[in-house]
């Protein structure tokens, strides 16, 4: 560079970018193209980014701690008593984190069963209810017969809930598995738990399920399902027309509808502040217990 | 105040207000303190003795529980002596200093009232002596706060309703000689047992939000005004002094209670929802008649529509008593009762009145806390029935026989 020309730092940097790119391009196999220099994205003036309470993430892990948003049934004292009872139950049994789409094994004490216990393995197709009424439905195909069992999370006859495979699916409810090919719901009853390394995010299973030919139990084509692959094959022209007519594209703009279905962030923060301490302690103590158990096993083998 | 009140009936607020329901526009609230001061839906209801605290003969071994076979229309116009409770709040042009001063006065009065020691704390020995099976004792004013499930020790789930006893205090006792409720011409039964009237109030409110006449009732006994008032007919030896606080421990776990409350106001309803008519088929050629009542009378000599024919009309917002509700669990810290079942009339947040059961097989056999449970410091926080499984206990398992 023989000429010393006064240029602003920005210009020099931009120029430097060009030089750097030319150097890289010498190594890459991609043919040269005219590059567009990316501009620095400017911050939108006006709103400050709100401090995001990390405890709010608990609403996905423990959704039943949030009460029903219907204001007719809300009462803060009753919700507190309910949460206290829920925590007491959780101190007796480990209710693990699982989502719709995870494979879960539940053992209950049944007075009419052999050995007085009954174990069922299945994929969780739905999780609903709030508070002590929280329930989940497990589906499996046993001997070519689809079986669904609904369990209450806080039922004191449940001896253990074991998550065999922790994963999420593309949809919130998997009722379409009833009309899907049986291979998507069949899980062996003696399946081994698949342990994920600590700290990994919950994996999302992007599987797209194939449905059996019609008749179906519900009009799956009218529900915007992402986890189904072959709906279009089974539709007639009439169904497509009716689906277009029944669509409600204005719903996504309905803010009040969304608001009425959720608990506001301030109330949620209060709930989680009340509850997360104990939940953390329980989680930590359970991990310690499981570690102690792994240490104990070699001794018995030697003996 | 004397001129407006012709009878010495202690003023009871309008039923709907005392229940705390939000009124639907255009639907008047019913039963403004009917005869005998007990809130009846109509004078005909008073005759048929549906209220728990009616005068009952001591000679009959079983207390009569009469049911209304004839539907009676609720009367919405209040009686002549009715006075409003809520004040029209206008913008009082007070200076900030004066407003602060008033707030200070209110706070002081509130603190003074809450610092009052219950008169029962002193007297100990006399309690259990005087109770006998025909004694009537006080009830409680409770608020419905919600439902949630509980499980029994066998693993069976049942729904429970939570009732909270908020700040109940005894306001006044009127002995039977002085108690003269408003009489009408249609008195049927003869009063043989003398019962006194105990006024109980719940939820202290700001005196500046209510009228002077309403406050006057409380000022005469030295209490701050309460949001809800209820009259309980009690035996004279079950009388309590003014200012006695009432707690949830007044009832014990396993006791049965009668709950009197106003049902949910469902508005104008058709005949299928209101009376349970079956309606007509949805198809098969049925023209324009799917939820209608159909025939409303028969022919013959009396070929007319009989009075009381079931037709569409206003449903709900009526006083109903649910008998024999069992108490499963008591929390003494927040004064909450867990009741078995969800059929308690009223919405969540509505008030209800609790009495000892009148049902012969579920009545009190053993002496209860009489006349009421005194305020004790070191009570266990929770009492529960033996059949209820507490969540602290380990998982229910069944043993092989």
XYZ file of C-alpha atoms in Angstrom:
704
model
C 0.000 0.000 0.000
C 2.138 2.945 -1.210
C -0.543 5.662 -0.996
C -1.472 6.780 2.497
C -5.045 7.834 2.064
C -7.074 9.015 5.054
C -10.025 6.768 5.336
C -12.417 6.108 8.213
C -12.011 2.902 10.183
C -15.290 1.554 8.837
C -14.113 1.893 5.271
C -10.840 0.209 6.130
C -12.676 -2.625 7.851
C -15.010 -3.052 4.894
C -12.060 -3.148 2.606
C -10.346 -5.640 4.886
C -13.407 -7.847 4.617
C -13.001 -7.951 0.859
C -9.359 -8.935 1.161
C -10.178 -11.655 3.719
C -12.903 -13.023 1.504
C -10.683 -13.134 -1.510
C -8.144 -15.124 0.467
C -10.790 -17.613 1.640
C -12.166 -17.972 -1.792
C -8.837 -19.093 -3.007
C -9.281 -22.184 -0.775
C -12.967 -22.900 -1.336
C -14.306 -24.812 -4.281
C -17.382 -22.624 -4.728
C -17.200 -20.445 -7.884
C -16.727 -16.759 -7.295
C -19.750 -14.578 -7.078
C -20.312 -10.950 -6.323
C -20.650 -10.746 -2.597
C -23.154 -8.574 -0.808
C -21.667 -7.066 2.294
C -23.920 -7.793 5.218
C -25.009 -4.769 7.162
C -24.946 -4.690 10.891
C -28.525 -5.195 12.115
C -29.570 -2.097 14.001
C -31.520 -2.342 17.253
C -35.185 -1.417 16.898
C -35.630 1.789 18.873
C -38.349 2.056 21.511
C -38.926 -1.054 23.694
C -36.320 -2.384 26.053
C -35.950 -6.127 25.907
C -37.739 -7.401 29.014
C -35.749 -9.453 31.501
C -36.907 -12.999 30.910
C -37.534 -14.914 34.129
C -35.754 -18.260 33.653
C -38.226 -19.909 36.040
C -40.957 -19.524 33.431
C -39.388 -22.445 31.568
C -40.835 -24.679 34.267
C -44.241 -24.313 32.632
C -43.189 -26.909 30.065
C -41.652 -29.294 32.553
C -44.425 -29.169 35.199
C -47.504 -27.944 33.326
C -49.947 -29.202 35.979
C -48.737 -26.657 38.561
C -50.408 -23.916 36.568
C -54.108 -23.644 37.393
C -56.968 -23.683 34.944
C -57.122 -20.187 33.373
C -60.939 -19.997 33.631
C -61.449 -17.061 36.044
C -64.634 -18.608 37.459
C -62.640 -21.384 39.110
C -59.571 -19.421 40.210
C -58.892 -18.941 43.887
C -55.393 -18.258 45.132
C -55.789 -19.973 48.508
C -57.196 -23.163 47.050
C -54.432 -23.214 44.457
C -51.860 -22.884 47.238
C -53.383 -25.795 49.153
C -53.454 -27.848 45.967
C -49.817 -27.114 45.207
C -48.849 -28.054 48.753
C -50.622 -31.400 48.331
C -48.953 -31.933 44.962
C -45.520 -31.345 46.451
C -46.293 -33.758 49.288
C -47.158 -36.441 46.774
C -44.034 -35.689 44.782
C -41.980 -36.225 47.922
C -43.280 -39.794 48.049
C -42.853 -40.745 44.399
C -40.735 -39.412 41.578
C -43.012 -37.982 38.881
C -40.504 -37.440 36.101
C -40.483 -34.906 33.344
C -42.110 -36.274 30.228
C -43.897 -34.870 27.232
C -46.505 -35.949 24.753
C -44.645 -38.442 22.572
C -42.428 -39.901 25.287
C -42.593 -43.575 26.059
C -43.525 -44.163 29.692
C -43.917 -47.234 31.886
C -46.390 -46.969 34.790
C -46.704 -49.451 37.652
C -49.858 -49.257 39.733
C -51.058 -51.282 42.688
C -54.135 -53.164 41.602
C -56.123 -55.274 44.107
C -57.340 -57.581 41.350
C -54.055 -58.260 39.599
C -51.553 -61.044 40.189
C -48.855 -59.826 42.529
C -51.124 -56.847 43.235
C -49.215 -54.668 40.720
C -49.853 -53.883 37.103
C -47.329 -52.443 34.669
C -48.182 -50.733 31.409
C -45.854 -49.289 28.792
C -47.040 -46.872 26.172
C -46.520 -43.647 24.311
C -48.041 -40.594 25.943
C -50.616 -39.231 23.514
C -52.120 -36.552 25.752
C -51.486 -34.674 28.947
C -54.310 -32.641 30.376
C -55.815 -31.274 33.551
C -54.271 -29.042 36.143
C -53.476 -29.486 39.792
C -54.326 -32.808 41.389
C -56.579 -33.649 38.452
C -53.665 -33.844 36.005
C -53.823 -36.936 33.847
C -52.069 -38.501 30.895
C -53.026 -41.186 28.392
C -50.654 -43.968 27.330
C -51.219 -45.883 24.128
C -49.760 -49.199 23.015
C -50.716 -52.017 20.674
C -50.778 -55.359 22.479
C -51.587 -58.534 20.524
C -52.753 -56.444 17.549
C -55.207 -54.594 19.799
C -54.743 -50.898 20.470
C -54.976 -50.174 24.174
C -55.133 -46.777 25.808
C -54.927 -46.250 29.529
C -55.566 -42.982 31.301
C -53.664 -42.388 34.537
C -53.841 -39.606 37.059
C -50.431 -38.142 37.862
C -51.191 -37.741 41.565
C -53.047 -40.989 42.093
C -51.635 -42.561 45.273
C -51.981 -46.074 43.852
C -49.297 -45.370 41.239
C -46.092 -47.005 42.444
C -43.740 -45.698 39.789
C -43.651 -43.679 36.573
C -40.563 -44.492 34.524
C -39.688 -42.652 31.353
C -38.236 -45.125 28.868
C -37.659 -42.678 26.055
C -37.851 -38.930 26.626
C -38.732 -37.034 23.482
C -41.164 -34.540 22.048
C -43.206 -34.696 18.900
C -44.359 -32.183 16.360
C -47.901 -32.024 17.764
C -49.415 -31.312 21.182
C -51.874 -34.186 21.072
C -51.274 -37.460 19.303
C -54.833 -38.717 18.995
C -54.181 -39.379 15.298
C -52.155 -42.422 16.317
C -55.503 -44.188 16.677
C -55.900 -43.967 12.921
C -52.254 -44.525 12.113
C -50.586 -47.762 11.087
C -49.971 -49.908 14.165
C -46.198 -49.871 13.792
C -46.109 -46.269 15.060
C -47.745 -47.216 18.390
C -46.237 -50.603 19.098
C -43.640 -50.651 21.819
C -42.293 -53.749 23.517
C -43.433 -54.098 27.112
C -39.941 -55.014 28.279
C -38.304 -51.998 26.643
C -35.118 -50.745 28.306
C -34.922 -47.118 29.388
C -32.869 -44.954 27.013
C -30.832 -42.651 29.202
C -29.882 -39.283 27.775
C -26.667 -37.592 28.912
C -27.262 -34.861 31.475
C -27.924 -31.383 30.226
C -29.036 -32.358 26.720
C -32.189 -30.622 25.525
C -35.241 -32.805 25.044
C -34.951 -34.296 21.537
C -37.683 -33.570 19.034
C -38.764 -36.584 17.021
C -39.730 -35.234 13.575
C -41.355 -38.511 12.528
C -44.315 -38.155 10.194
C -46.825 -40.867 10.742
C -48.719 -42.675 7.982
C -52.444 -42.975 8.470
C -54.582 -45.936 7.559
C -57.163 -45.402 4.815
C -60.448 -43.831 5.815
C -62.830 -43.979 7.741
C -61.053 -42.071 10.480
C -62.195 -41.215 13.997
C -61.790 -37.499 13.431
C -61.296 -35.217 10.488
C -57.530 -35.106 10.699
C -57.279 -33.065 7.527
C -59.025 -30.119 9.215
C -56.636 -30.040 12.165
C -53.270 -28.550 11.302
C -51.233 -31.601 12.169
C -47.550 -31.565 11.463
C -46.780 -35.136 12.428
C -48.856 -36.817 9.732
C -47.457 -37.485 6.280
C -50.058 -38.931 3.989
C -53.332 -37.113 4.667
C -53.623 -35.754 1.143
C -53.697 -39.205 -0.444
C -56.868 -40.145 1.386
C -58.833 -36.973 0.618
C -61.483 -36.476 -1.996
C -62.164 -33.195 -3.752
C -65.180 -32.591 -1.531
C -63.015 -32.838 1.612
C -60.515 -30.385 0.265
C -63.241 -27.892 -0.597
C -64.916 -28.225 2.830
C -61.582 -27.894 4.557
C -60.941 -24.581 2.810
C -64.394 -23.348 3.750
C -63.972 -24.333 7.406
C -60.602 -22.746 7.853
C -60.380 -19.976 10.428
C -57.360 -17.890 9.421
C -58.413 -15.000 11.715
C -57.851 -17.096 14.849
C -54.135 -16.431 14.871
C -54.884 -12.700 15.271
C -57.238 -13.283 18.192
C -55.088 -12.043 21.066
C -57.826 -12.256 23.681
C -58.481 -15.888 22.895
C -54.839 -16.655 23.449
C -54.801 -14.542 26.616
C -57.803 -16.337 28.040
C -56.107 -19.702 27.613
C -52.938 -18.745 29.464
C -51.915 -17.654 32.932
C -50.148 -14.264 32.744
C -46.425 -14.151 33.319
C -46.697 -12.286 36.639
C -48.956 -14.945 38.177
C -46.766 -17.685 36.771
C -43.645 -16.150 38.293
C -45.360 -16.114 41.682
C -46.296 -19.763 41.374
C -42.848 -20.875 40.284
C -41.132 -18.821 42.972
C -43.240 -20.635 45.531
C -42.628 -24.064 44.179
C -39.298 -24.342 42.382
C -37.131 -24.558 45.506
C -38.735 -27.744 46.680
C -38.833 -29.235 43.208
C -35.118 -28.549 42.754
C -34.296 -30.115 46.104
C -36.300 -33.205 45.266
C -34.617 -33.518 41.890
C -31.152 -33.173 43.414
C -31.807 -35.661 46.214
C -33.221 -38.179 43.737
C -30.136 -37.895 41.555
C -27.966 -38.530 44.601
C -30.022 -41.605 45.491
C -29.696 -42.985 41.973
C -25.936 -42.457 42.045
C -25.670 -44.244 45.385
C -27.586 -47.164 43.916
C -25.202 -47.492 40.973
C -22.330 -47.701 43.427
C -24.070 -50.314 45.514
C -24.619 -52.856 42.713
C -21.000 -54.074 42.130
C -20.775 -55.088 45.806
C -23.688 -57.485 45.537
C -22.228 -58.983 42.369
C -18.986 -59.734 44.125
C -20.832 -61.239 47.007
C -83.679 4.725 62.113
C -86.536 3.831 64.447
C -89.129 5.359 62.170
C -88.091 3.269 59.235
C -88.037 0.061 61.190
C -91.419 -1.000 62.393
C -90.407 -4.347 63.774
C -87.426 -5.090 65.963
C -86.204 -7.570 63.419
C -82.447 -7.407 63.130
C -81.656 -6.230 59.674
C -80.458 -8.922 57.329
C -78.907 -7.896 54.062
C -80.380 -8.983 50.778
C -79.669 -12.601 50.120
C -77.967 -12.178 46.799
C -75.649 -9.548 48.141
C -74.798 -11.654 51.119
C -73.968 -14.479 48.818
C -71.768 -12.134 46.869
C -73.043 -13.058 43.426
C -72.633 -10.643 40.581
C -76.078 -9.834 39.387
C -77.061 -10.282 35.794
C -78.540 -7.069 34.418
C -82.282 -7.210 34.297
C -82.546 -10.155 36.669
C -83.621 -8.933 40.099
C -82.194 -10.732 43.091
C -84.751 -12.660 45.061
C -85.644 -13.011 48.685
C -84.860 -9.794 50.511
C -85.013 -11.030 54.076
C -88.425 -12.613 54.213
C -90.488 -13.353 57.240
C -88.827 -14.316 60.474
C -85.832 -12.539 59.083
C -84.669 -15.793 57.593
C -84.296 -15.303 53.910
C -87.059 -17.247 52.182
C -87.661 -17.321 48.501
C -91.304 -16.528 49.137
C -93.836 -16.545 51.910
C -94.891 -19.983 50.719
C -91.395 -21.283 51.319
C -91.592 -19.989 54.838
C -94.715 -22.047 55.362
C -93.176 -25.233 54.141
C -90.248 -24.898 56.535
C -87.448 -25.527 54.112
C -85.092 -23.388 56.121
C -83.035 -25.342 58.566
C -83.761 -22.950 61.404
C -87.515 -23.223 61.429
C -89.404 -23.845 64.649
C -89.717 -27.565 65.187
C -91.705 -29.421 67.758
C -89.591 -31.021 70.489
C -92.166 -33.765 70.904
C -91.532 -35.469 67.576
C -88.558 -37.825 67.813
C -87.440 -37.192 64.239
C -87.019 -33.666 62.954
C -89.209 -33.051 59.952
C -87.494 -32.457 56.689
C -90.238 -31.254 54.424
C -89.782 -30.985 50.720
C -91.564 -28.691 48.416
C -93.735 -30.617 46.025
C -95.275 -27.466 44.618
C -93.039 -25.076 42.755
C -93.202 -21.596 44.250
C -92.306 -18.527 42.289
C -89.580 -16.467 43.954
C -90.705 -12.989 44.948
C -88.301 -10.261 43.967
C -89.701 -7.161 45.591
C -88.121 -6.433 48.966
C -90.330 -5.911 52.046
C -91.169 -2.403 53.252
C -88.577 -2.387 56.016
C -85.722 -3.317 53.688
C -82.841 -0.846 53.752
C -79.963 -0.772 51.335
C -76.561 -1.844 52.546
C -74.248 -0.432 49.902
C -73.662 3.264 49.712
C -73.524 5.249 46.530
C -69.842 6.116 46.329
C -69.465 9.697 45.181
C -66.345 11.763 44.935
C -65.999 13.161 48.426
C -64.135 16.432 48.239
C -61.855 15.769 51.159
C -58.338 17.025 51.434
C -55.547 14.498 51.380
C -54.875 15.098 55.078
C -58.448 14.270 55.968
C -58.402 11.151 53.852
C -55.203 10.005 55.540
C -56.708 10.734 58.933
C -59.781 8.650 58.116
C -57.598 5.797 56.928
C -55.639 5.949 60.171
C -58.831 5.798 62.195
C -60.034 2.779 60.214
C -56.705 1.002 60.656
C -56.734 1.653 64.398
C -60.245 0.290 64.742
C -59.315 -2.793 62.747
C -56.248 -3.432 64.874
C -58.300 -2.893 68.005
C -60.872 -5.434 66.893
C -58.352 -8.066 65.899
C -56.516 -7.584 69.182
C -59.666 -8.362 71.162
C -59.315 -11.560 73.118
C -62.151 -13.967 72.608
C -64.471 -14.011 75.646
C -64.355 -17.816 75.508
C -60.623 -17.939 76.171
C -61.222 -17.354 79.856
C -64.062 -19.807 80.591
C -62.953 -23.413 80.417
C -64.784 -25.956 82.532
C -68.457 -25.429 81.663
C -68.289 -26.549 78.051
C -69.114 -30.228 77.786
C -71.626 -30.250 80.608
C -74.494 -28.470 78.971
C -74.708 -30.159 75.589
C -77.536 -32.592 74.972
C -78.794 -34.064 71.684
C -81.627 -31.587 71.343
C -79.405 -28.535 71.793
C -79.021 -26.214 68.855
C -75.676 -24.551 68.518
C -74.253 -21.902 66.182
C -73.344 -22.471 62.574
C -70.718 -20.871 60.395
C -70.589 -18.632 57.343
C -68.229 -20.077 54.762
C -67.064 -19.221 51.287
C -66.684 -21.824 48.551
C -63.153 -21.668 47.215
C -63.062 -24.592 44.809
C -62.918 -28.347 44.346
C -60.176 -30.845 44.042
C -59.916 -34.606 44.306
C -58.804 -36.596 47.323
C -58.225 -40.308 47.517
C -59.389 -42.802 50.135
C -57.134 -45.419 51.689
C -58.640 -47.997 49.296
C -57.419 -46.013 46.320
C -60.843 -44.662 45.359
C -60.983 -41.101 44.169
C -63.634 -38.679 45.344
C -64.185 -35.019 44.699
C -64.089 -32.606 47.596
C -65.227 -29.011 47.937
C -63.179 -26.549 49.909
C -64.967 -24.049 52.145
C -63.113 -21.260 53.873
C -64.358 -19.688 57.108
C -63.249 -16.088 56.809
C -63.224 -13.895 59.877
C -66.484 -15.023 61.517
C -67.562 -13.135 64.599
C -70.668 -13.231 66.740
C -72.414 -9.881 66.451
C -75.406 -10.119 68.723
C -77.560 -12.484 70.707
C -81.284 -11.923 71.009
C -82.924 -14.071 73.704
C -86.205 -15.812 72.819
C -88.354 -13.435 74.886
C -87.112 -10.381 73.033
C -86.941 -12.002 69.645
C -89.969 -10.932 67.636
C -89.543 -11.633 63.979
C -91.969 -10.212 61.496
C -95.238 -12.146 61.596
C -97.610 -12.722 58.756
C -101.133 -13.952 58.877
C -100.252 -17.452 57.754
C -98.465 -18.887 60.800
C -99.153 -22.602 60.838
C -96.978 -24.236 63.486
C -96.880 -23.519 67.184
C -93.599 -22.605 68.780
C -92.990 -24.930 71.667
C -89.235 -24.780 71.893
C -87.795 -21.387 72.701
C -84.785 -20.572 70.587
C -82.701 -17.447 70.731
C -81.270 -15.719 67.708
C -77.531 -15.388 67.239
C -76.320 -13.004 64.567
C -73.028 -13.951 63.020
C -71.069 -11.894 60.526
C -68.184 -12.714 58.230
C -65.550 -10.639 56.439
C -64.984 -7.230 57.986
C -65.332 -4.394 55.496
C -64.501 -0.715 55.350
C -67.296 1.201 57.131
C -67.096 4.038 54.606
C -68.371 1.747 51.844
C -71.670 0.954 53.567
C -74.645 2.981 54.712
C -74.999 4.457 58.174
C -78.019 2.317 58.972
C -76.105 -0.873 58.223
C -73.180 0.256 60.322
C -75.557 1.170 63.125
C -76.307 -2.474 63.748
C -72.637 -3.168 64.394
C -71.840 0.085 66.186
C -74.467 -0.672 68.789
C -72.403 -3.674 69.872
C -68.988 -2.170 69.171
C -67.961 -4.205 66.105
C -66.799 -3.167 62.662
C -69.299 -3.881 59.897
C -69.247 -7.247 58.211
C -69.912 -8.068 54.611
C -72.210 -11.007 55.256
C -74.675 -11.585 58.073
C -76.542 -14.674 59.036
C -79.036 -15.519 61.719
C -78.685 -18.814 63.579
C -81.440 -20.009 65.885
C -79.751 -21.429 68.955
C -80.770 -22.852 72.307
C -80.466 -20.242 75.059
C -77.574 -22.000 76.790
C -75.674 -22.099 73.506
C -75.611 -18.316 73.354
C -72.280 -16.630 72.771
C -71.086 -13.174 73.773
C -70.510 -10.451 71.185
C -67.142 -10.536 69.504
C -66.542 -14.266 69.854
C -64.563 -15.437 66.861
C -65.742 -18.630 65.219
C -63.281 -21.005 63.585
C -63.359 -24.047 61.382
C -62.709 -26.213 64.439
C -66.274 -25.497 65.524
C -66.987 -28.620 63.470
C -64.994 -31.815 63.745
C -63.750 -34.099 61.023
C -66.371 -36.761 60.279
C -69.278 -34.506 61.282
C -72.160 -34.038 58.930
C -73.340 -30.585 58.046
C -76.287 -28.980 56.296
C -75.261 -26.326 53.821
C -77.644 -23.611 52.808
C -76.673 -21.479 49.857
C -78.002 -19.830 46.757
C -77.734 -21.898 43.587
C -75.922 -20.686 40.489
C -78.024 -18.237 38.535
C -78.572 -19.844 35.149
C -80.899 -17.175 33.805
C -83.852 -17.898 31.606
C -83.673 -21.572 30.757
C -85.707 -23.876 28.621
C -87.744 -26.756 29.814
C -85.110 -29.412 29.138
C -82.461 -27.885 31.341
C -84.845 -26.502 33.936
C -87.131 -29.483 34.472
C -85.284 -32.310 32.760
C -87.787 -32.874 29.993
C -86.668 -35.245 27.275
C -87.479 -33.073 24.271
C -88.102 -34.507 20.829
C -85.844 -36.422 18.388
C -83.361 -34.421 16.334
C -84.414 -35.988 13.052
C -86.905 -38.521 11.667
C -89.250 -35.883 10.363
C -89.626 -33.844 13.542
C -90.569 -30.331 12.453
C -89.411 -27.347 14.460
C -89.827 -29.080 17.816
C -86.684 -30.427 19.406
C -86.470 -28.821 22.847
C -90.047 -27.731 23.410
C -92.264 -28.945 26.255
C -94.912 -30.502 24.054
C -98.292 -30.937 25.688
C -99.081 -28.708 28.672
C -102.422 -30.014 29.830
C -105.122 -32.606 29.472
C -108.714 -32.111 28.466
C -111.793 -33.082 30.349
C -113.598 -31.147 33.048
C -110.702 -28.997 34.137
C -109.503 -28.203 30.642
C -107.050 -25.489 31.426
C -103.385 -25.071 32.127
C -102.919 -25.841 35.807
C -101.028 -23.311 37.900
C -97.532 -24.573 38.508
C -97.213 -26.264 35.105
C -93.561 -26.736 34.329
C -92.524 -24.239 31.695
C -89.384 -22.375 30.667
C -88.416 -19.605 33.020
C -85.787 -18.288 35.325
C -83.587 -21.015 36.792
C -81.214 -20.822 39.667
C -80.466 -18.112 42.193
C -82.648 -19.930 44.733
C -81.941 -20.857 48.319
C -81.298 -24.557 48.670
C -80.129 -26.701 51.585
C -77.921 -29.687 50.982
C -78.252 -32.106 53.908
C -75.749 -34.415 55.497
C -72.488 -33.292 53.880
C -69.494 -34.954 55.488
C -66.384 -33.068 56.590
C -63.222 -34.890 55.562
C -60.389 -32.596 56.445
C -59.819 -29.356 58.380
C -56.955 -26.898 58.057
C -56.781 -24.787 61.198
C -54.277 -22.250 59.886
C -56.462 -20.944 57.070
C -59.790 -22.235 58.504
C -60.602 -24.435 55.536
C -63.038 -27.352 55.529
C -62.908 -30.126 52.935
C -66.426 -31.421 52.246
C -67.244 -34.655 50.484
C -68.973 -34.078 47.169
C -69.347 -31.191 44.758
C -73.102 -30.594 44.910
C -72.885 -27.606 47.206
C -75.076 -24.871 45.723
C -73.384 -21.757 44.458
C -70.381 -20.790 42.407
C -66.780 -20.674 43.472
C -66.468 -17.586 45.627
C -70.080 -17.662 46.813
C -71.075 -17.726 50.482
C -72.854 -20.579 52.179
C -74.172 -21.180 55.692
C -73.275 -24.329 57.609
C -75.411 -25.903 60.327
C -75.273 -29.169 62.284
C -77.260 -31.805 60.449
C -80.887 -32.410 61.075
C -80.731 -35.896 59.498
C -81.478 -38.456 62.204
C -78.776 -40.995 61.329
C -76.035 -38.431 60.879
C -76.815 -36.138 63.792
C -74.301 -35.436 66.515
C -74.048 -38.286 69.030
C -71.025 -37.158 70.985
C -70.722 -33.697 72.498
C -69.182 -31.279 70.004
C -67.100 -28.217 70.924
C -69.862 -26.433 72.809
C -70.857 -23.625 72.514
C -67.951 -23.228 70.090
C -64.272 -24.064 69.860
C -62.231 -21.557 71.876
C -59.193 -19.993 70.210
C -56.299 -22.290 71.063
C -52.684 -21.528 70.196
C -51.049 -24.894 69.510
C -53.547 -26.694 67.359
C -52.315 -29.212 64.798
C -52.496 -27.574 61.390
C -54.436 -30.414 59.771
C -57.120 -32.784 60.959
C -58.283 -35.489 58.623
C -60.753 -38.351 58.510
C -59.378 -41.909 58.866
C -60.644 -42.900 55.443
C -58.743 -40.111 53.682
C -55.283 -40.842 52.297
C -52.932 -37.976 52.988
C -50.388 -37.186 50.323
C -47.501 -37.406 52.820
C -48.224 -41.056 53.382
C -46.509 -43.681 51.227
C -48.093 -45.115 48.093
C -51.135 -47.319 48.588
C -50.333 -51.010 48.111
C -52.585 -54.011 48.455
C -51.330 -57.027 50.334
C -51.840 -60.544 49.092
C -54.381 -62.279 51.311
